[in-house]
Structures are given as structure tokens and as C-alpha cells.
Amino acid sequence: IKNEVDLQVLHLLGPKTEADLEKKPKVRRRLGTGVGGGENYKTEGYVVTPNTMALLKHHLTVTGGQVRTRFPPEPNGILHIGHAKAINFNFGYAKANGGVCFLRYDDTNPEKEEEKYFTAIREMVEWLGYQPYAVTHASDYFDQLYTWALELIRRGQAYVCHQKVEEIKGHNPPPSPWRDRPVEESLLLFEDMRKGKFGEGEATLRMKLVMEDGKMDPVAYRVKFTPHHRTGDKWCIYPTYDYTHCLCDSIEHITHSLCTKEFQARRSSYFWLCNALDVYCPVQWEYGRLNLLYTVVSKRKIIQLVETGAVRDWDDPRLFTLTALRRRGFPPEAINNFCARVGVTVAQATMEPHLLEACAAPRFLGSVLGPSPQKGQHSPPPSPQALEVLVPNFPADESRGFHKVPFQSTVYIEETDFREEVDKGYKRLAPGQPVGLRHAGYVIAIQNVIKVRGSGGHVIELEVTCTKSDVAEKPKAFIHWVSEPLVCEVRLYERLFLHKNPEDPSEVPGGFLSDLNPDSLRVVRSALVDSSVLSARPFDKFQFERLGYFSVDPDSEEGKMVFNRTVTLKEDPGKA
Amino acid sequence: MDNRAEENEIKLLTAEIERLKNFGCLGVSPSLEGLRDENAKLKYRLNFLQKSLQEERSKTAKSMININSCLQEIFGAAIQAAYPDLENPPLVVTPSQQPKFGDYQCNSAMGITQILLKTKEQKVSPREIAEKISKNIPANECIEKIEIAGPGFINIHLRKDFVSKQLSSLLMNGVQPPAVGKRKKVVVDFSSPNIAKEMHVGHLRSTIIGESMCRLFEFAGYDVLSFGVTKELNHYFIKAWELICDVSRKEFQKIYNCLDITLIERGESFYHEMMKDIVKEFEDKGFVQVDDGRKIVFVPGFPVPLTIMKSDGGYTYDTSDLAALKHRLCEEKADILIYVVDSGQSVHLQTVFAAGQMIGWYDPKVTRVAHAAFGVVLGEDKKKFKTRSGDTVRLIDLLEEGLKRAMDKLRDKERDKVLTAEELKAAQTSVAFGCIKYADLSHNRLNDYVFSFDKMLDDRGNTAAYLLYAFTRIRAIARLANIDEQMLRKAAREEVLILDHEKEWKLGKCILRFPEILQKILDDLLLHTLCDYLYELATTFTEFYDNCYCVEKDRQSGQIVKVNMWRLLLCEATATVMAKGFDILGIKPVQRM
């Protein structure tokens, strides 16, 4: 009951993401008061050049002083809970400050992009309840980026280099011998790169700058003979993340460029590039990356899980991709809520999955017999005719309606709700110990126990008498039940991995694939459920009394519904 | 428990089957995959290099791309690939008249249907042919997509980025002529005033058309020599004659200065010595017949013979024109020879040309010798242009009248109150002489044309007055937005020209048609096409300007709120092309008017 109340409260409070953010003056101060109002230069570490003021003035005429953020996913995989944090933060922050947020696909790498990822990302952003101010692509700006690359060369800030990838990898790579080649030469060679005269890896365009971590001259453009999802066969040189990201932010007049902590090492290059080209420079802010325990989120690893059959697909409810979380039954509010709770602190927020689970606040619906090897139960009819019982949709709040449940002479109860021997502390049905049927208003008492003939002697049926509860002695307990139920499939989930950090070789020497929890999925093929759920659609959510929250799986077919258990009602699902 | 074990077993087996289906069992798979990738990349690169090659070929140095001929090349290749057996298939690519038909159209399919029917007795629908051509279009940088419409029109949509890039290059490099390859020499012959008389209006057309022709060829990268052949009376009383000529020459120069005309004047006497040799050459080769004491030459196909020597031993226009022809071909070594002479001399010139071929001075397949004929100037009464008293109109009087009328017009419009004295004077000259030239050039030279000051000074319609005014207005747009030339140049380098608005797109394409217009004139020598084009450009610009804000201002304060730089660049590109057009027509625009 206590848990139910908690969840109810959570539900009633509704999504509190934006409100949460607003309530955190700390966070707002951290993000700088002048940003968005054209006072970027007041931020610590912001580089001011002779052109800064003019650029900021122009920036203000574009934005009108409005906060602008962007969510910039690479369209090369399915979004996971870590992205949800970025979505929640960017969209949430903009919304809370009367600003706008762009959805910008960072599609600079032509090799990894597929149409399905674009639509899936958009779908997930909208599922989380956000509307992008505009949907843009880094590739929309390829022409501009190219023009700027030429300008960068002309300004002596970039050069064409022929060092091999292996040569510039690792610690202390040798400086490029081409660093000081004449501008004219670089211009010509860059043109040659664009025309396809260099093979892949034979030439790159590099920027003349040293990053925080000591990395020299990051690459701005590289040759790739791969068609691009959106620009087709127009280019054979593609810009890198380092080159593209800040310039796209600049083009879109982003005020707050929010990114995870590992990009802190790239902050100075972010400022450097905008200033090297004399274009508007947004302010970059870093926030802590979200790390989940007992799971993996990387695309490559999920592919391995799918390929080895460890999970069914990208949206297998045991995963923490957003489609998986949706399929498992978590409502978007719960995800947002979780992200807001994790906050934007710079420390690494490491979460155990059950914290996310605790945020779930699904709809509450009447009693259902959960997944159990069923036990037929014959009882003399409670009255000569079959009855219908009214069950509240939300037991804690009867004002939210009732639904009818048939109450026939045969009802089914959980196997575990009957014992032949009574021991101390067991309060439910047993010979000589009647039990109440929840919501029915009747108490049943054992008359006869029918068992399978022979060896084990499983109980298959109980014959009981049925007495109206107002005349019967008050039973020690009430149990849930179903009558004229639907047969359905129920999938019960546990965490996918046995160890907290399945990717950590010290914790799991055999690699994450060796750490799979064999009990992560349990399928109950013929569970019985209250027939009132018959018209439910995929992703509809229910509480099955005493068993947990469930959601209709898209695998459901006519006549065969499939339910996923979102969370149990147990105190600590982590220990279940 | 058993249940679960079985389930796992099933899962493993299913996964295994999937692997096998994908040839997971074959050890070659990873390297095969690698080779496939490699192959795809090589193909991509090949395609890319071909495209780059085409790009480089089509714009050797900084020349503007003639989009039409680019498309012709592409479709020529496609037709060749689709129907390799056809000899000289028709190749028709034209700009589309309506946006729904794309930007250009290729209408060759209809013609090919006819040819297939006639030469091969094959019945193929033009649509089918159009489809086959479409499938064979080679990799290129300019076509976005093509559609087949109606019976077999192929509608061509240009790539936005391609057009945008051409415009940027136009802005960065200025208006450049289409690439012509090796420099060739052109000799233009025009304005043949009788040196003993004053220049009159009859000389006007030759002078104006010839001058413009020279400017066009010069711009197109030719070495141009222009000759004004002064007709002399057919005798040479040397001393007195030279005195008269000096006076005349000074007068001619005045007029040439007014009209901004530069030419080498070469009187017929220059060819006098040569004429002897000409007669000898024709005699030696056995082409000369003597008829009633005259030496005449019959040219096949022409009923009237050339008279190369009169019975008194004197020479004729025929002789001097033959001498001039030979001189230009053999001494000047001209590759192209253009005679800007009135239509009345057509038969005479054709006979001279044919004689030149007959005697072996040139091969028309190698050297182009053309008569750019023109009609006469008529008065507003559609009769020969005369003064009220019936005299021939003196050119200098005409020009002065033009100046007076132009000033009246400017005062009418109260421009004298806005402009400084110098500006007003400059505007007056620009309008007066510009209008006289433009009125002439904007009419098909083959027709007679009616000289009317009222019409040519009208600032509506296809007149120099309208275009000059439009031009100064366009130039003022950036100036009023406080954008100077340097900022424009920087923007041209950095900004991508956006052509998303329908009118931006229309204007962008119109600007880039300049090279194909010039090419057409180089081919047919009809300059009015350029006037028509400039007029179309100006009206297309007006459409653009009416629909697209270049500079956004606050309604109340009039303060500039936003400058749409890419649109200013479109203005600049329009103005640049117009300026070049004016330059070719010999019209001088002014900063303010």
C-alpha cells in the first residue's frame, strides 16, 4: 500500500522536469545570466576579440535575446537514456527560459547514417513531449562550412596535411611537417581534395591549434568516397565533429551549447574556431554524463546482444534504449522525471536502473490475476445467478471510475495464495483459513482439495464455499482473483547483466557477453487476466493488483495479448 | 525450468540459422565484404573524378559556364549512348518558358522519332526515346532531376547549388566570357562614310552595330581589328583631295568621340597598289573575261559578274573590295571577317566572297566571312530619314538634338533639382547617346528601323532610358544599405547564395543565361538578342525586388533592421551583368541619374 501511495503521489505531481529546472537557481546561475541576452563575454573563459561586441550585437538582432539550445544527436543509432538527459536538458532549459531548441542531426559522417535513425530520433523527441523549433542537419551547412574552410586556410589557420592516421594517433605524435606550407599551396591541395584527387587518408585539412589535452592540430576535413544520405554524391570531403559542431551552433545562433563533460577538453577549440573565422561564438557548458549500471548503451554492444540472441531487438525491454523503455511501459514523464532528478550536476551521475523504475507512474486499473500456473477453483455459486462486480479503476481514488468484472462460479487465484499447511505468518487461503476476495465482497473457505492422481499430486482445483463478507467472519487477508479471464502472455524482466559494470574487464574478465543474467526474461505463456483489458492497445499501462505495473507489448495479436512487466510493486526492485 | 532451457536452445538455433542465411559459414565473408566496400568506394571516386574533370574543362580559368551548351553536351552524350547508330541526331536544348516545365528543356526525342521512322523504318514513340535518353545521362554537376512530360519533352531541373556556385564565381571573378580556346583574329568592317562629305544618319547604323560587334568579340577573347573603309571618289587628285579629307576626318573624329567609337580608318587608296596585283592574280588563274573593254570575272552561282577593271583602266568598288578581302585574309590573317554593311550591298558582297573562295583565298569551313547586313533608317513617317526641308540629316545635328531632348526629359522629371551639375551633364550624355545607340541595336538589324526620339527617350519599355534608370537603382540598393564594395566582395566569397524563393531562382538563372546569349550573338551576329536579354533581366530583377526584401527597414523609424546579404549579392550580380551588357552595346551608365 505504501508503495502504491508513493507512486500515486508521483503520478499526481505529474512531470516535474521543467519545474524542477526552474526551481534550481543554482543551475541557472551556473549557466550564466548574460547568455541569451548577448552578454556571452561575461562568462568565465569566454574569449573576447575585437569583433566580439559587433558579433554579439548582430546575434541579438537575430535571436531577439531569446535562449537558443539544440539537441545534436548523430543519426547513427537508437537513442538511449543518456540522450534522454540531453533532450530533457536542452529542450527543458529552453522551455523554462522562454527560448527555443533546435533538433540538429549531426550527420557529418556519411558512413554511419541511415534513414531509419532520423525518423526514430524525431519520434523519440516527440514521445518525450518536445517539439523542436526547427529540424536541421549539419549537412544543411556543408556549403557554408566549406567556404569557411577556405577562409580559414586564407587566414593561415589551417593547412593540408599528409600524415597518416596511425602517425597522428596516440601520445605525442610528431608535429606535421606540412604545418607551415604556403597558404596558396594549401588552397590548391584542398581544392584537389574536394575534386577527389587524393585517396582516403592521403590528405586531411588540419586546424592550427593545440587543444587542452595537448592534442595538436585537430583534423577539420577528411576524404571519404562515400555518398551522403542527404547530399548524395556532391562531396568526397566531409567535415569532422571538431570543425562542424561549433560552427553549426554559430550559424543557428545557439546561446547555450550544452554538452557532456568529456567535451570540456574541446572547449578552447570551440571558442578558437569561431574566433578564427570572426563569427558569432556561443558559450559552451558541460554537464555530467549519465552512466547506468547493469547495462550497456553503446550501439556496437547492443548490436552484439541482438546478434547473439541475448535480446530480441533494439527495443527489447531489458535494454535502456528509449524505444526499449517505452516498450517496457515507462511513460515519458517517468524518463523526464528521472533526468530532472539526476540533474545537471557536473559530477558523473551514475544510476542504478531501479531508480529509473521508481519514477514510473502508470495508470492504475482493477484487480487481475497475475502470472501464475493457474488453479481452477470451483465454488458453489455465490448466488443462483452469475454476478458482476464493480471494481474501482484506481482503488485509492474511487472518483476516477469503476469497471465491471464478471464473478462466476469459477474463479482463479494465484497458486501462491493457497497452502495446504498453515504456518505462522501465512494469512491467506488454507484449509480452515478462509480468505476474502478483493472487491467482490465475498469470503471463500475450503471444502475440498482436488489433486492430480498419482505421483506428485499437484493441487488442480479447490472447492470452496462462498459467503457474503458482511455475514462472514472477517478474513485475515484479501486476495486478487479473476473469473472468465483472458489467456495472455506475460513477460517478466530482471536486469540483463549480473554485474554493475559489465563492460569493466576487472569486474567481468570474460567480457560483457559472458555476464548475461540467465533469468533476465521469464515468459509466462498462459497467464490469466481480467477480460476488461481486451480493448487495450500497445503501450497502454495497467497495474495488476499485487503484481506490479504492466504495459501492452506491440507483439500482442488478436486473441493473444502480451504484457510486459514494467516494474514490480516490491519495495526494492533491485533486490527482486 | 525445462521450459526456459528449451527456449534458450530455440533462440540459439534461430540465431545460428540467421547467421547461416547470411553466409556466416563461409570463411570468405569478411574479405568479400571488404572488397565490396572497396569497390563501391572506387566507383564513387571514379564518378567524382569524372565530375571534377568536367567541371575543370567547362571553366578553364574563370570563364562563365554556358549552361545551355553544358546541357547540350550532356544530352549529346546521352543521345549518343542511347542511339549510337544515329548520325547527327537533332540536339535541341532551350530554356523553359514556364517553371512547371523545369529550367531547361530537351526536345530532341520528337526529331529522333522522325529520323528513326525515315532511316530505319522503326516506329518508336518520342516518350520511349525520351526515357532511353534520360537513362543514359552521364554524371554531371548541373542537373538536379529530369522529368518526361507530354509527348516526349525532357524537362531539366538544374541543381540549386550549381547555380548558386556559378553566381558566386561570377561575383568573385566578374563577368567572364565563355571559354573560346585559342585566340582568334576578327576583322570588322564598318561605317563607310564618303570622305568628301559629312557623316549622315545613313552611317549611323553601320557605326553603331559595328562598334558593338567589335566590343562583343573583344570581350569574348578575340583579337579584333576594326576598319572603317572610307569610300573615296574614284579618282585621286592628290593634294587638294588630302586637304578636304583632313577636314572631314576631324569632323568624323568628333562624332566617333561622341559615340565612343574606335576604329582604324583606312581609305580605299590604301589598297590602290594591291588592286593591280588582284587583277593580275585573276588573270593568271584564268578567271578574267574581257567584255567591251572591261575585265570581268564571273563567279559561279552569281549572274552578275564582278568588274575588276574598267575599260579606261580604272578600278571599281569590286576591285577594291576584293583587294580588301585578300588583305584581311592573307595579310591580317583574320579567322573571322565581318562586314557591317547595309542590305543593299548584299549581292555585291556575296559575289566578292564567292570570288575569294573561288580563287582560293579562304575555305569557308576554316575561315568565316560574313555580311552582317542591316536595313535603312526611316523617319517617323516610315519614309527615308530626312530633315523637314528634305535634306539628309547630318549626324552631328542629330546627336545635338539628342542631347537637347535628353536634357528636356531630365528637367521634366526634375532631376536637375537632385543632381549636381556634373551629374546632370553625365546623365544627359549617357541618356542621349545611349538611347540613340540602343534604339538602333534593340531592333533586328535586318529590318529597316524607325528613328524616333520620343520612343527612345521613353523610360518605360525596352529602351536605354529604362535600363539605365533600372541599373542606377540596382546599384543604389547596396549603397543605401551602407554595404560597400569590399563588404560585398567578402560576402561573395563567404556567403552561399540562397535561391529558395521562386523569384530568386528565376533571377539567378536569368543572370547565368548571359554566356549563352553572347554565344548566340557570336553565332548569328544579331545584337538585338542582347538588348532583349537585358530588358528581360531588368524586368526579372524588378519581379525579384518586388517580392524579396533585400534590406528590411523599420516602418516607423526607417532604420535598417536586417540586411539580406545573399539578396544584395543577387543585386550585385545583376548589376555586374548589366554593366557588361551596356559595355558591349557601347552604352555608358552613370552612378546617379
PDB file of C-alpha atoms in Angstrom, chain A residues 181 353 458 564 566:
ATOM      1  CA  ARG A 181      53.336  25.202 -46.091  1.00  0.00           C
ATOM      2  CA  PRO A 353      18.251   1.130 -13.196  1.00  0.00           C
ATOM      3  CA  HIS A 458      -0.439 -31.310  -7.611  1.00  0.00           C
ATOM      4  CA  ASN A 564       5.491  -6.555 -20.232  1.00  0.00           C
ATOM      5  CA  THR A 566       7.348  -2.503 -16.220  1.00  0.00           C
TER       6      THR A 566
END
